[in-house]
Amino acid sequence: MRVSVIGGSSVSSAQYDLAREVGKVLAERGHTVVCGGMGGIMEAVCRGATNAGGTTVGILPSDDLSAANPYVSTPIATGLGHARNVLVPMNGEAVIAIAGSGGTLSEMGFARVYDRPVAGLGSHDLPWVEPVETPTEAVEHVETACSSSRE
Amino acid sequence: MRVSVIGGSSVSSAQYDLAREVGKVLAERGHTVVCGGMGGIMEAVCRGATNAGGTTVGILPSDDLSAANPYVSTPIATGLGHARNVLVPMNGEAVIAIAGSGGTLSEMGFARVYDRPVAGLGSHDLPWVEPVETPTEAVEHVETACSSSRE
Amino acid sequence: MRVSVIGGSSVSSAQYDLAREVGKVLAERGHTVVCGGMGGIMEAVCRGATNAGGTTVGILPSDDLSAANPYVSTPIATGLGHARNVLVPMNGEAVIAIAGSGGTLSEMGFARVYDRPVAGLGSHDLPWVEPVETPTEAVEHVETACSSSRE
Amino acid sequence: MRVSVIGGSSVSSAQYDLAREVGKVLAERGHTVVCGGMGGIMEAVCRGATNAGGTTVGILPSDDLSAANPYVSTPIATGLGHARNVLVPMNGEAVIAIAGSGGTLSEMGFARVYDRPVAGLGSHDLPWVEPVETPTEAVEHVETACSSSRE
């Protein structure tokens, strides 16, 4: 399935490594990564996924495809600026949030609007977000949440 | 100044009354209300402002101007659905949040992105939101925050 | 009623004067101008309308309200770039097109999508555009088209 | 390269066949189709491309991925309504227009804004559109136009 991964462009190296591992686990389990296509968490998750043979969709704020990080396999330019944030959770069946500030929070709000299950790794504490400890737990949470919603 | 008021379309009557009072105080102090133009908190704040002689801008998710609540003096249709949420904090100098769920949270995230001061009346608890107790306190908080940022 | 006026930001002085006259006639007849809020035709029509005591709404591509030309009475920031073009015809009951290139053409296409009558002053020749010779003819055409559609 | 194919959802069977052939030629020459993801011309071009082993990106007006026609390999939901039109030419290096009405015209306007070469098969007659007679001519025109712009 498609899983949207959200998080900021300014990250610590520990957060970068965490996101890279999330990308790797998603790709190994056959999921496609959807993200905002830029740097920081977005680059890290695409890098982890791509290196593990996965596919990544990057939905960019810019109208310029070349703004995508080098690990995006399908860049989508929007020219919408921050309004593109709504497209990120909309295009995944579930969401994994890693750290992040205002932009990430807007995406967590839209995840709620679109009723997407959300796993949070060190991200905002919200009633509809399941706090998890590891990348594998994050992926397992969204897999389980989506399979139950299909039953 | 323009103040964006955010909050959901499903509200209790206590929340509705609170939002109506916020609209009244804003209008009495000469501020213009910006909101999402629909029902619930959005209708209440426009109603309070309009009845006090104020001006209200409603930025609608729909492409149909007639979707605006009857207390919107300047409706703006967008046809953007939930992506219009980013326009609400963008078009005010400050934000007052009243209760709300996912949509409101997305707007609180965008308020952060655009560096708008936010006062919260029974809304989400976030580091950049000042919790206040009354409509007057909410308005005073955003007035003070904006006047300091101009100095 | 609200009339959307569309046209480019690069204009000759003859086109600027024409747009200014369109704004003047619209204001004198009690109509509100909706436009893209920037320079060229947009500035000219707002200037003509404002100087005649009218009201103008400028729907900006930028996320910065201060990007509006000085004759916009109600600026709306969008941050959507060229995607904001659809909002211009959507927010008027009818459209007057003056000269223009690609951006104006996109707005003429959206005018068709939203079934708005269009009067064209030296603009693109399209089956749904009524070519007119003067500002007064342009305004009279859209007034007549809107009043017949209401009968 | 990516080529955006634009045209309406209401089409004659001759236009449908033409679009299908455009999709086939694009796929055979290794190009990816970008389109609006819905019915009519959009379905036909995706069908032709998919049956020839190609890849197709469908940028949808809806917020629901399942609205895509069955020949879209990468659907992108936007929830933006007609504002998504700008994303279609933005995401291709060149544009092929087939018939079409207002929506297609808006995309031809945006193609000009983003300086994309456009080949037209029975579409609107505009100064920046090269009228062509056959699908192969259309594809050859955009290939040549893009390779010259790279020199």
Coordinates of C-alpha atoms in Angstrom, one line a residue:
Chain A
M1 CA 0.0 0.0 0.0
R2 CA 1.0 3.7 -0.1
V3 CA 2.2 5.1 3.2
S4 CA 2.7 8.9 3.6
V5 CA 5.6 9.8 5.7
I6 CA 5.6 13.3 7.2
G7 CA 8.2 15.4 9.0
G8 CA 10.2 18.6 8.7
S9 CA 13.1 19.6 6.5
S10 CA 15.3 20.6 9.5
V11 CA 16.3 17.4 11.4
S12 CA 18.9 16.0 13.7
S13 CA 21.1 13.2 12.4
A14 CA 19.2 10.8 14.8
Q15 CA 15.9 11.8 13.2
Y16 CA 17.4 11.5 9.7
D17 CA 18.6 7.9 10.5
L18 CA 15.2 7.0 12.0
A19 CA 13.4 8.2 8.8
R20 CA 15.8 6.4 6.6
E21 CA 15.1 3.2 8.5
V22 CA 11.3 3.8 8.2
G23 CA 11.8 4.1 4.4
K24 CA 13.8 0.9 4.4
V25 CA 11.2 -1.1 6.3
L26 CA 8.4 0.3 4.1
A27 CA 10.2 -0.8 1.0
E28 CA 11.1 -4.2 2.3
R29 CA 7.5 -4.9 3.0
G30 CA 6.4 -3.7 -0.5
H31 CA 4.9 -0.4 0.4
T32 CA 5.3 2.8 -1.7
V33 CA 6.4 6.0 0.2
V34 CA 4.5 9.2 -0.4
C35 CA 6.1 12.4 1.0
G36 CA 6.6 16.1 0.4
G37 CA 9.7 15.4 -1.8
M38 CA 12.0 17.9 -0.2
G39 CA 14.9 17.6 2.3
G40 CA 15.3 16.4 5.9
I41 CA 12.8 13.7 6.9
M42 CA 11.5 13.6 3.3
E43 CA 14.9 13.0 1.8
A44 CA 15.8 10.4 4.5
V45 CA 12.7 8.3 4.0
C46 CA 13.1 8.3 0.2
R47 CA 16.7 7.4 0.5
G48 CA 16.0 4.5 2.8
A49 CA 13.2 3.3 0.5
T50 CA 15.2 3.7 -2.7
N51 CA 18.3 2.0 -1.4
A52 CA 16.0 -1.0 -0.5
G53 CA 14.6 -1.1 -4.0
G54 CA 11.3 0.7 -3.2
T55 CA 9.3 3.4 -4.9
T56 CA 8.8 6.9 -3.7
V57 CA 6.3 9.7 -4.7
G58 CA 7.3 13.3 -3.8
I59 CA 4.6 15.9 -3.9
L60 CA 6.5 19.2 -4.1
P61 CA 5.5 22.7 -3.0
S62 CA 7.4 24.1 -5.9
D63 CA 6.4 24.2 -9.6
D64 CA 9.8 22.9 -10.5
L65 CA 10.3 19.1 -10.6
S66 CA 14.1 19.5 -10.1
A67 CA 13.4 20.7 -6.6
A68 CA 12.8 17.1 -5.5
N69 CA 15.4 15.3 -3.5
P70 CA 17.5 12.8 -5.5
Y71 CA 15.7 9.7 -4.0
V72 CA 12.2 10.6 -5.3
S73 CA 11.2 8.2 -8.1
T74 CA 8.0 10.0 -9.1
P75 CA 8.1 13.7 -8.4
I76 CA 4.9 15.7 -8.7
A77 CA 5.2 19.5 -8.9
T78 CA 2.3 21.5 -7.6
G79 CA 3.4 25.2 -7.3
L80 CA 0.9 25.4 -4.4
G81 CA 3.4 26.2 -1.6
H82 CA 2.2 25.0 1.8
A83 CA -1.3 24.2 0.4
R84 CA 0.3 21.1 -1.0
N85 CA 0.5 19.7 2.5
V86 CA -3.0 18.4 2.3
L87 CA -2.0 16.2 -0.7
V88 CA 0.5 14.2 1.3
P89 CA -1.8 12.4 3.7
M90 CA -4.6 12.3 1.1
N91 CA -2.4 10.2 -1.2
G92 CA -1.5 7.5 1.4
E93 CA -3.7 5.0 3.1
A94 CA -1.9 5.7 6.4
V95 CA 0.6 8.1 7.8
I96 CA 3.8 7.9 9.7
A97 CA 4.9 11.1 11.4
I98 CA 8.5 11.7 12.5
A99 CA 9.2 14.8 14.7
G100 CA 8.3 18.0 12.7
S101 CA 6.9 21.4 13.5
G102 CA 4.0 23.5 12.0
G103 CA 4.0 22.0 8.5
T104 CA 4.0 18.4 9.9
L105 CA 1.2 19.4 12.3
S106 CA -0.9 20.7 9.4
E107 CA -0.5 17.3 7.8
M108 CA -1.5 15.5 11.0
G109 CA -4.6 17.6 11.0
F110 CA -5.4 16.6 7.4
A111 CA -4.7 13.0 8.3
R112 CA -7.5 13.3 10.8
V113 CA -9.8 15.0 8.3
Y114 CA -9.2 12.2 5.8
D115 CA -9.5 9.5 8.5
R116 CA -6.0 8.1 7.9
P117 CA -4.4 6.1 10.8
V118 CA -1.3 7.8 12.1
A119 CA 1.8 6.4 13.9
G120 CA 4.0 8.9 15.6
L121 CA 7.8 8.6 16.2
G122 CA 8.7 11.4 18.5
S123 CA 6.1 13.7 16.9
H124 CA 3.2 15.7 18.2
D125 CA 1.0 14.1 20.9
L126 CA -2.6 14.1 19.6
P127 CA -5.6 11.9 20.4
W128 CA -5.6 10.2 17.0
V129 CA -1.9 9.5 16.8
E130 CA -0.5 6.2 18.0
P131 CA 2.9 6.8 19.7
V132 CA 5.4 4.2 18.6
E133 CA 9.1 3.5 19.5
T134 CA 10.7 2.1 16.4
P135 CA 10.4 2.2 12.6
T136 CA 9.2 -1.4 12.6
E137 CA 6.5 -0.7 15.1
A138 CA 5.4 2.3 13.1
V139 CA 5.0 0.2 9.9
E140 CA 3.3 -2.6 11.8
H141 CA 0.8 -0.1 13.3
V142 CA -0.3 1.3 10.0
E143 CA -0.4 -2.1 8.4
T144 CA -2.7 -3.4 11.1
A145 CA -4.9 -0.2 11.2
C146 CA -5.4 -0.4 7.4
S147 CA -6.1 -4.1 7.4
S148 CA -8.8 -3.8 10.1
S149 CA -10.5 -0.9 8.4
R150 CA -10.9 -3.1 5.3
E151 CA -12.6 -5.9 7.2
Chain B
M1 CA -6.3 44.5 11.8
R2 CA -7.5 41.2 10.4
V3 CA -7.9 38.3 12.8
S4 CA -8.5 34.8 11.6
V5 CA -10.8 32.8 13.8
I6 CA -10.6 29.0 13.4
G7 CA -12.8 26.2 14.8
G8 CA -15.0 23.3 13.6
S9 CA -18.4 23.2 12.1
S10 CA -19.8 20.9 14.7
V11 CA -20.0 22.7 18.0
S12 CA -21.8 22.8 21.3
S13 CA -24.0 25.7 22.1
A14 CA -21.5 26.9 24.7
Q15 CA -18.8 26.9 22.1
Y16 CA -21.1 28.7 19.6
D17 CA -21.8 31.4 22.2
L18 CA -18.1 31.8 22.9
A19 CA -17.3 32.3 19.3
R20 CA -20.2 34.8 18.9
E21 CA -18.7 36.8 21.8
V22 CA -15.2 36.6 20.1
G23 CA -16.8 38.1 17.0
K24 CA -18.5 40.8 18.9
V25 CA -15.3 41.8 20.8
L26 CA -13.3 41.8 17.5
A27 CA -15.8 44.1 15.8
E28 CA -16.1 46.4 18.7
R29 CA -12.4 46.9 18.6
G30 CA -12.4 47.6 14.9
H31 CA -10.9 44.3 13.7
T32 CA -12.0 42.4 10.6
V33 CA -12.8 38.7 11.0
V34 CA -11.3 36.2 8.6
C35 CA -12.7 32.6 8.7
G36 CA -13.6 29.6 6.7
G37 CA -17.1 31.0 6.0
M38 CA -19.1 27.9 6.8
G39 CA -21.2 26.8 9.9
G40 CA -20.5 26.2 13.6
I41 CA -17.7 28.4 15.0
M42 CA -17.4 30.1 11.6
E43 CA -21.0 31.1 11.6
A44 CA -21.0 32.1 15.2
V45 CA -18.0 34.5 15.0
C46 CA -19.4 36.1 11.8
R47 CA -22.7 36.5 13.5
G48 CA -21.2 38.2 16.6
A49 CA -19.1 40.5 14.4
T50 CA -21.9 41.4 12.0
N51 CA -24.4 42.2 14.7
A52 CA -21.8 44.5 16.3
G53 CA -21.3 46.3 12.9
G54 CA -18.1 44.5 11.9
T55 CA -16.8 43.1 8.6
T56 CA -16.2 39.4 7.9
V57 CA -14.3 37.6 5.2
G58 CA -15.3 33.9 4.6
I59 CA -12.8 31.8 2.6
L60 CA -14.9 28.8 1.4
P61 CA -13.9 25.3 0.5
S62 CA -16.6 25.2 -2.1
D63 CA -16.7 26.9 -5.5
D64 CA -20.1 28.2 -4.7
L65 CA -20.4 31.6 -3.1
S66 CA -23.9 30.8 -1.8
A67 CA -22.4 28.2 0.5
A68 CA -21.3 31.0 2.9
N69 CA -23.1 31.4 6.2
P70 CA -25.4 34.5 6.1
Y71 CA -23.1 36.6 8.3
V72 CA -20.2 36.7 5.9
S73 CA -19.9 40.1 4.3
T74 CA -17.1 39.2 1.8
P75 CA -17.3 35.5 0.7
I76 CA -14.4 34.1 -1.3
A77 CA -15.1 30.9 -3.1
T78 CA -12.0 28.6 -3.7
G79 CA -13.2 25.2 -4.8
L80 CA -10.0 23.9 -3.1
G81 CA -11.7 21.7 -0.5
H82 CA -9.6 21.3 2.6
A83 CA -6.6 22.9 0.9
R84 CA -8.3 26.2 1.5
N85 CA -7.4 25.8 5.2
V86 CA -4.0 27.3 4.6
L87 CA -5.6 30.5 3.3
V88 CA -7.4 31.2 6.6
P89 CA -4.4 31.9 8.9
M90 CA -2.5 33.3 5.9
N91 CA -5.0 36.1 5.6
G92 CA -5.0 37.3 9.2
E93 CA -2.3 38.9 11.2
A94 CA -3.1 36.7 14.1
V95 CA -5.3 33.7 14.9
I96 CA -7.9 32.8 17.6
A97 CA -8.7 29.1 17.8
I98 CA -11.9 27.8 19.5
A99 CA -12.2 24.1 20.1
G100 CA -12.0 22.2 16.8
S101 CA -10.7 18.9 15.4
G102 CA -8.5 17.9 12.5
G103 CA -9.3 20.9 10.2
T104 CA -8.7 23.4 13.0
L105 CA -5.4 21.6 13.8
S106 CA -4.2 21.9 10.2
E107 CA -4.9 25.7 10.5
M108 CA -3.0 25.9 13.8
G109 CA -0.1 24.2 12.0
F110 CA -0.2 26.7 9.2
A111 CA -0.4 29.5 11.7
R112 CA 3.0 28.3 12.9
V113 CA 4.3 28.0 9.4
Y114 CA 3.3 31.7 8.8
D115 CA 4.4 32.8 12.2
R116 CA 1.0 34.1 13.3
P117 CA 0.4 34.5 17.0
V118 CA -2.4 32.2 18.2
A119 CA -4.7 32.4 21.2
G120 CA -6.6 29.2 22.1
L121 CA -10.0 29.0 23.8
G122 CA -10.4 25.3 24.7
S123 CA -8.4 24.3 21.7
H124 CA -5.4 22.0 21.0
D125 CA -2.5 22.4 23.4
L126 CA 0.5 23.3 21.4
P127 CA 3.8 25.1 22.3
W128 CA 3.0 28.1 20.1
V129 CA -0.6 28.5 21.3
E130 CA -1.4 30.8 24.2
P131 CA -4.3 29.3 26.2
V132 CA -6.8 32.0 27.3
E133 CA -10.0 31.9 29.3
T134 CA -12.3 34.5 27.7
P135 CA -13.0 36.2 24.4
T136 CA -11.6 39.4 25.6
E137 CA -8.4 37.8 26.8
A138 CA -8.1 36.1 23.4
V139 CA -8.4 39.4 21.5
E140 CA -6.1 41.2 23.9
H141 CA -3.5 38.5 23.5
V142 CA -3.4 38.8 19.7
E143 CA -3.5 42.6 19.8
T144 CA -0.5 42.6 22.1
A145 CA 1.4 40.0 20.1
C146 CA 0.9 41.9 16.9
S147 CA 1.9 45.3 18.3
S148 CA 5.1 43.9 19.8
S149 CA 6.1 42.2 16.5
R150 CA 5.8 45.6 14.9
E151 CA 8.2 47.4 17.2
Chain C
M1 CA -22.8 42.4 -8.8
R2 CA -19.2 41.2 -8.8
V3 CA -17.4 41.4 -12.1
S4 CA -14.1 39.7 -12.7
V5 CA -11.6 41.6 -14.8
I6 CA -8.8 39.6 -16.3
G7 CA -5.7 40.6 -18.3
G8 CA -1.9 40.5 -18.1
S9 CA 0.6 42.3 -16.0
S10 CA 2.6 43.6 -19.0
V11 CA 0.4 46.1 -20.9
S12 CA 0.7 49.0 -23.2
S13 CA -0.4 52.4 -22.0
A14 CA -3.5 52.2 -24.2
Q15 CA -4.5 48.9 -22.6
Y16 CA -3.8 50.4 -19.2
D17 CA -6.1 53.3 -19.9
L18 CA -8.8 51.0 -21.3
A19 CA -8.7 48.9 -18.1
R20 CA -8.9 52.0 -15.9
E21 CA -12.0 53.1 -17.8
V22 CA -13.5 49.6 -17.3
G23 CA -12.9 50.0 -13.6
K24 CA -14.5 53.4 -13.6
V25 CA -17.6 52.3 -15.4
L26 CA -18.0 49.2 -13.2
A27 CA -17.8 51.4 -10.0
E28 CA -20.1 54.0 -11.3
R29 CA -22.7 51.3 -11.9
G30 CA -22.3 49.9 -8.5
H31 CA -20.4 46.7 -9.3
T32 CA -17.5 45.3 -7.3
V33 CA -14.3 44.5 -9.2
V34 CA -12.6 41.1 -8.7
C35 CA -9.2 40.6 -10.2
G36 CA -5.8 39.0 -9.6
G37 CA -4.6 42.0 -7.5
M38 CA -1.2 42.5 -9.2
G39 CA 0.1 45.0 -11.8
G40 CA -0.8 45.9 -15.4
I41 CA -4.5 45.4 -16.2
M42 CA -5.2 44.4 -12.6
E43 CA -3.8 47.6 -11.2
A44 CA -5.5 49.7 -13.9
V45 CA -8.9 48.3 -13.3
C46 CA -8.6 48.7 -9.5
R47 CA -7.3 52.2 -9.9
G48 CA -10.2 53.2 -12.1
A49 CA -12.7 51.6 -9.7
T50 CA -11.2 53.0 -6.5
N51 CA -11.0 56.6 -7.9
A52 CA -14.7 56.3 -8.7
G53 CA -15.5 55.2 -5.2
G54 CA -15.8 51.5 -5.9
T55 CA -14.7 48.3 -4.2
T56 CA -12.0 45.9 -5.4
V57 CA -11.1 42.4 -4.4
G58 CA -7.6 41.2 -5.4
I59 CA -6.9 37.5 -5.3
L60 CA -3.1 37.2 -5.1
P61 CA -0.8 34.4 -6.3
S62 CA 1.5 35.2 -3.4
D63 CA 1.1 34.4 0.3
D64 CA 1.9 38.0 1.1
L65 CA -0.9 40.5 1.3
S66 CA 1.5 43.4 0.7
A67 CA 2.0 42.2 -2.9
A68 CA -1.4 43.7 -3.8
N69 CA -1.4 46.8 -5.9
P70 CA -2.3 49.9 -3.9
Y71 CA -5.9 50.1 -5.3
V72 CA -7.1 46.8 -4.0
S73 CA -9.5 47.3 -1.1
T74 CA -9.8 43.7 -0.1
P75 CA -6.6 41.7 -0.8
I76 CA -6.8 37.9 -0.5
A77 CA -3.5 36.1 -0.3
T78 CA -3.4 32.5 -1.6
G79 CA 0.2 31.3 -2.0
L80 CA -1.1 29.1 -4.8
G81 CA 0.9 30.7 -7.6
H82 CA -0.8 30.3 -11.0
A83 CA -3.4 27.9 -9.5
R84 CA -5.1 31.0 -8.1
N85 CA -6.2 31.9 -11.6
V86 CA -9.3 29.7 -11.2
L87 CA -10.4 31.7 -8.3
V88 CA -10.7 34.9 -10.3
P89 CA -13.6 34.0 -12.7
M90 CA -15.1 31.8 -9.9
N91 CA -15.6 34.8 -7.7
G92 CA -17.4 37.0 -10.2
E93 CA -20.8 36.6 -11.9
A94 CA -19.3 37.6 -15.2
V95 CA -15.9 38.3 -16.7
I96 CA -14.4 41.1 -18.8
A97 CA -11.1 40.2 -20.5
I98 CA -8.6 42.8 -21.7
A99 CA -5.7 41.7 -23.9
G100 CA -3.6 39.2 -22.0
S101 CA -1.5 36.1 -22.7
G102 CA -1.4 32.5 -21.2
G103 CA -2.6 33.4 -17.7
T104 CA -5.5 35.4 -19.1
L105 CA -6.3 32.5 -21.4
S106 CA -6.4 30.0 -18.5
E107 CA -8.9 32.3 -16.8
M108 CA -11.0 32.5 -20.0
G109 CA -11.0 28.7 -20.0
F110 CA -12.2 28.6 -16.3
A111 CA -14.8 31.2 -17.1
R112 CA -16.2 28.6 -19.6
V113 CA -16.0 25.8 -17.0
Y114 CA -18.0 27.9 -14.6
D115 CA -20.4 29.2 -17.2
R116 CA -19.6 32.9 -16.7
P117 CA -20.5 35.3 -19.6
V118 CA -17.3 36.9 -21.0
A119 CA -16.9 40.2 -22.8
G120 CA -13.5 40.6 -24.6
L121 CA -11.7 43.9 -25.3
G122 CA -8.9 43.0 -27.7
S123 CA -8.5 39.7 -26.1
H124 CA -8.4 36.1 -27.3
D125 CA -11.0 35.1 -29.9
L126 CA -13.0 32.2 -28.5
P127 CA -16.5 30.9 -29.2
W128 CA -17.9 31.9 -25.8
V129 CA -16.4 35.4 -25.7
E130 CA -18.4 38.4 -26.9
P131 CA -16.0 40.8 -28.6
V132 CA -16.8 44.4 -27.6
E133 CA -15.3 47.8 -28.6
T134 CA -15.5 50.0 -25.5
P135 CA -15.5 49.7 -21.7
T136 CA -19.2 50.7 -21.6
E137 CA -20.1 48.0 -24.1
A138 CA -18.2 45.5 -22.1
V139 CA -20.1 46.3 -18.9
E140 CA -23.4 46.5 -20.6
H141 CA -22.8 43.1 -22.2
V142 CA -22.1 41.4 -18.8
E143 CA -25.0 43.2 -17.2
T144 CA -27.4 41.9 -19.8
A145 CA -26.0 38.4 -19.9
C146 CA -26.4 38.1 -16.1
S147 CA -29.9 39.6 -16.0
S148 CA -31.1 37.2 -18.7
S149 CA -29.6 34.2 -16.9
R150 CA -31.6 35.1 -13.8
E151 CA -35.0 35.3 -15.6
Chain D
M1 CA 10.3 12.3 -21.1
R2 CA 7.0 13.1 -19.5
V3 CA 4.4 14.4 -21.9
S4 CA 1.1 15.9 -20.7
V5 CA -1.9 15.0 -22.8
I6 CA -5.0 17.3 -22.3
G7 CA -8.5 17.1 -23.6
G8 CA -12.1 16.8 -22.4
S9 CA -14.0 14.0 -20.7
S10 CA -16.8 14.2 -23.3
V11 CA -15.5 12.9 -26.6
S12 CA -16.5 11.4 -29.9
S13 CA -15.4 7.9 -30.7
A14 CA -13.0 9.3 -33.4
Q15 CA -11.4 11.6 -30.8
Y16 CA -11.2 8.6 -28.3
D17 CA -9.4 6.5 -30.9
L18 CA -7.0 9.4 -31.7
A19 CA -6.1 9.8 -28.1
R20 CA -5.6 6.1 -27.7
E21 CA -3.2 6.2 -30.6
V22 CA -1.3 9.1 -29.0
G23 CA -0.9 7.1 -25.8
K24 CA 0.4 4.1 -27.8
V25 CA 2.9 6.2 -29.7
L26 CA 4.1 7.9 -26.6
A27 CA 4.6 4.6 -24.8
E28 CA 6.4 3.0 -27.7
R29 CA 8.9 5.8 -27.7
G30 CA 9.5 5.5 -24.0
H31 CA 7.6 8.5 -22.8
T32 CA 5.5 8.7 -19.7
V33 CA 1.9 10.1 -20.0
V34 CA 0.7 12.8 -17.6
C35 CA -3.0 13.6 -17.7
G36 CA -6.0 14.6 -15.6
G37 CA -6.7 10.9 -14.8
M38 CA -10.4 11.0 -15.6
G39 CA -12.6 9.8 -18.5
G40 CA -12.8 10.7 -22.2
I41 CA -9.4 11.8 -23.7
M42 CA -7.7 11.1 -20.4
E43 CA -8.9 7.5 -20.3
A44 CA -8.1 6.9 -24.0
V45 CA -4.5 8.1 -23.8
C46 CA -3.9 6.1 -20.6
R47 CA -5.4 3.0 -22.2
G48 CA -3.3 3.3 -25.3
A49 CA -0.2 3.9 -23.3
T50 CA -0.9 1.1 -20.8
N51 CA -1.7 -1.5 -23.5
A52 CA 1.7 -0.6 -25.1
G53 CA 3.5 -1.2 -21.8
G54 CA 3.8 2.5 -20.8
T55 CA 3.5 4.4 -17.6
T56 CA 0.7 6.9 -16.8
V57 CA 0.3 9.6 -14.1
G58 CA -3.2 10.8 -13.5
I59 CA -3.6 14.0 -11.5
L60 CA -7.2 14.0 -10.2
P61 CA -9.5 16.8 -9.3
S62 CA -11.0 14.6 -6.6
D63 CA -9.6 13.7 -3.2
D64 CA -10.4 10.1 -3.9
L65 CA -7.8 7.9 -5.7
S66 CA -10.5 5.5 -6.8
A67 CA -11.8 8.2 -9.2
A68 CA -9.0 7.5 -11.6
N69 CA -9.7 5.7 -14.8
P70 CA -8.5 2.0 -14.8
Y71 CA -5.5 2.7 -17.0
V72 CA -3.7 5.2 -14.7
S73 CA -0.6 3.6 -13.1
T74 CA 0.2 6.4 -10.7
P75 CA -2.9 8.3 -9.6
I76 CA -2.4 11.5 -7.6
A77 CA -5.5 12.8 -5.7
T78 CA -5.6 16.6 -5.2
G79 CA -9.1 17.5 -4.0
L80 CA -8.5 20.9 -5.7
G81 CA -11.3 20.7 -8.3
H82 CA -10.5 22.6 -11.5
A83 CA -7.5 24.2 -9.9
R84 CA -5.7 21.0 -10.5
N85 CA -5.6 21.8 -14.2
V86 CA -2.4 23.8 -13.7
L87 CA -0.6 20.7 -12.4
V88 CA -1.1 18.8 -15.7
P89 CA 1.0 20.9 -18.0
M90 CA 3.4 21.8 -15.1
N91 CA 4.3 18.1 -14.7
G92 CA 5.1 17.4 -18.4
E93 CA 8.0 18.7 -20.5
A94 CA 5.6 19.2 -23.4
V95 CA 1.9 19.1 -24.0
I96 CA -0.4 17.4 -26.6
A97 CA -3.9 18.8 -26.8
I98 CA -6.8 16.9 -28.3
A99 CA -10.1 18.6 -28.9
G100 CA -11.4 19.9 -25.6
S101 CA -13.4 22.8 -24.2
G102 CA -12.9 25.3 -21.3
G103 CA -10.9 23.0 -19.1
T104 CA -8.5 22.1 -21.9
L105 CA -8.2 25.7 -22.8
S106 CA -7.2 26.6 -19.2
E107 CA -4.5 24.0 -19.5
M108 CA -3.3 25.4 -22.8
G109 CA -3.1 28.8 -21.1
F110 CA -1.0 27.3 -18.3
A111 CA 1.2 25.5 -20.9
R112 CA 2.1 29.0 -22.2
V113 CA 2.7 30.3 -18.7
Y114 CA 5.1 27.4 -18.1
D115 CA 6.6 27.7 -21.5
R116 CA 5.8 24.2 -22.6
P117 CA 5.7 23.4 -26.3
V118 CA 2.2 22.3 -27.4
A119 CA 1.0 20.2 -30.3
G120 CA -2.7 20.4 -31.1
L121 CA -4.9 17.7 -32.7
G122 CA -8.1 19.4 -33.6
S123 CA -7.9 21.6 -30.6
H124 CA -8.1 25.4 -30.0
D125 CA -6.2 27.5 -32.5
L126 CA -3.7 29.6 -30.5
P127 CA -0.4 31.3 -31.5
W128 CA 1.7 29.0 -29.4
V129 CA 0.0 25.8 -30.5
E130 CA 1.4 23.8 -33.4
P131 CA -1.5 22.2 -35.3
V132 CA -0.7 18.7 -36.3
E133 CA -2.6 16.0 -38.3
T134 CA -1.7 12.7 -36.7
P135 CA -0.6 11.2 -33.3
T136 CA 2.9 10.5 -34.7
E137 CA 3.3 14.1 -35.9
A138 CA 2.1 15.3 -32.4
V139 CA 4.7 13.2 -30.6
E140 CA 7.5 14.1 -33.1
H141 CA 6.7 17.8 -32.7
V142 CA 7.1 17.8 -28.9
E143 CA 10.2 15.6 -29.1
T144 CA 11.8 18.0 -31.5
A145 CA 10.7 21.1 -29.5
C146 CA 12.1 19.7 -26.3
S147 CA 15.4 18.6 -27.8
S148 CA 16.0 22.0 -29.4
S149 CA 15.2 23.8 -26.1
R150 CA 18.0 21.7 -24.5
E151 CA 20.7 22.6 -26.9

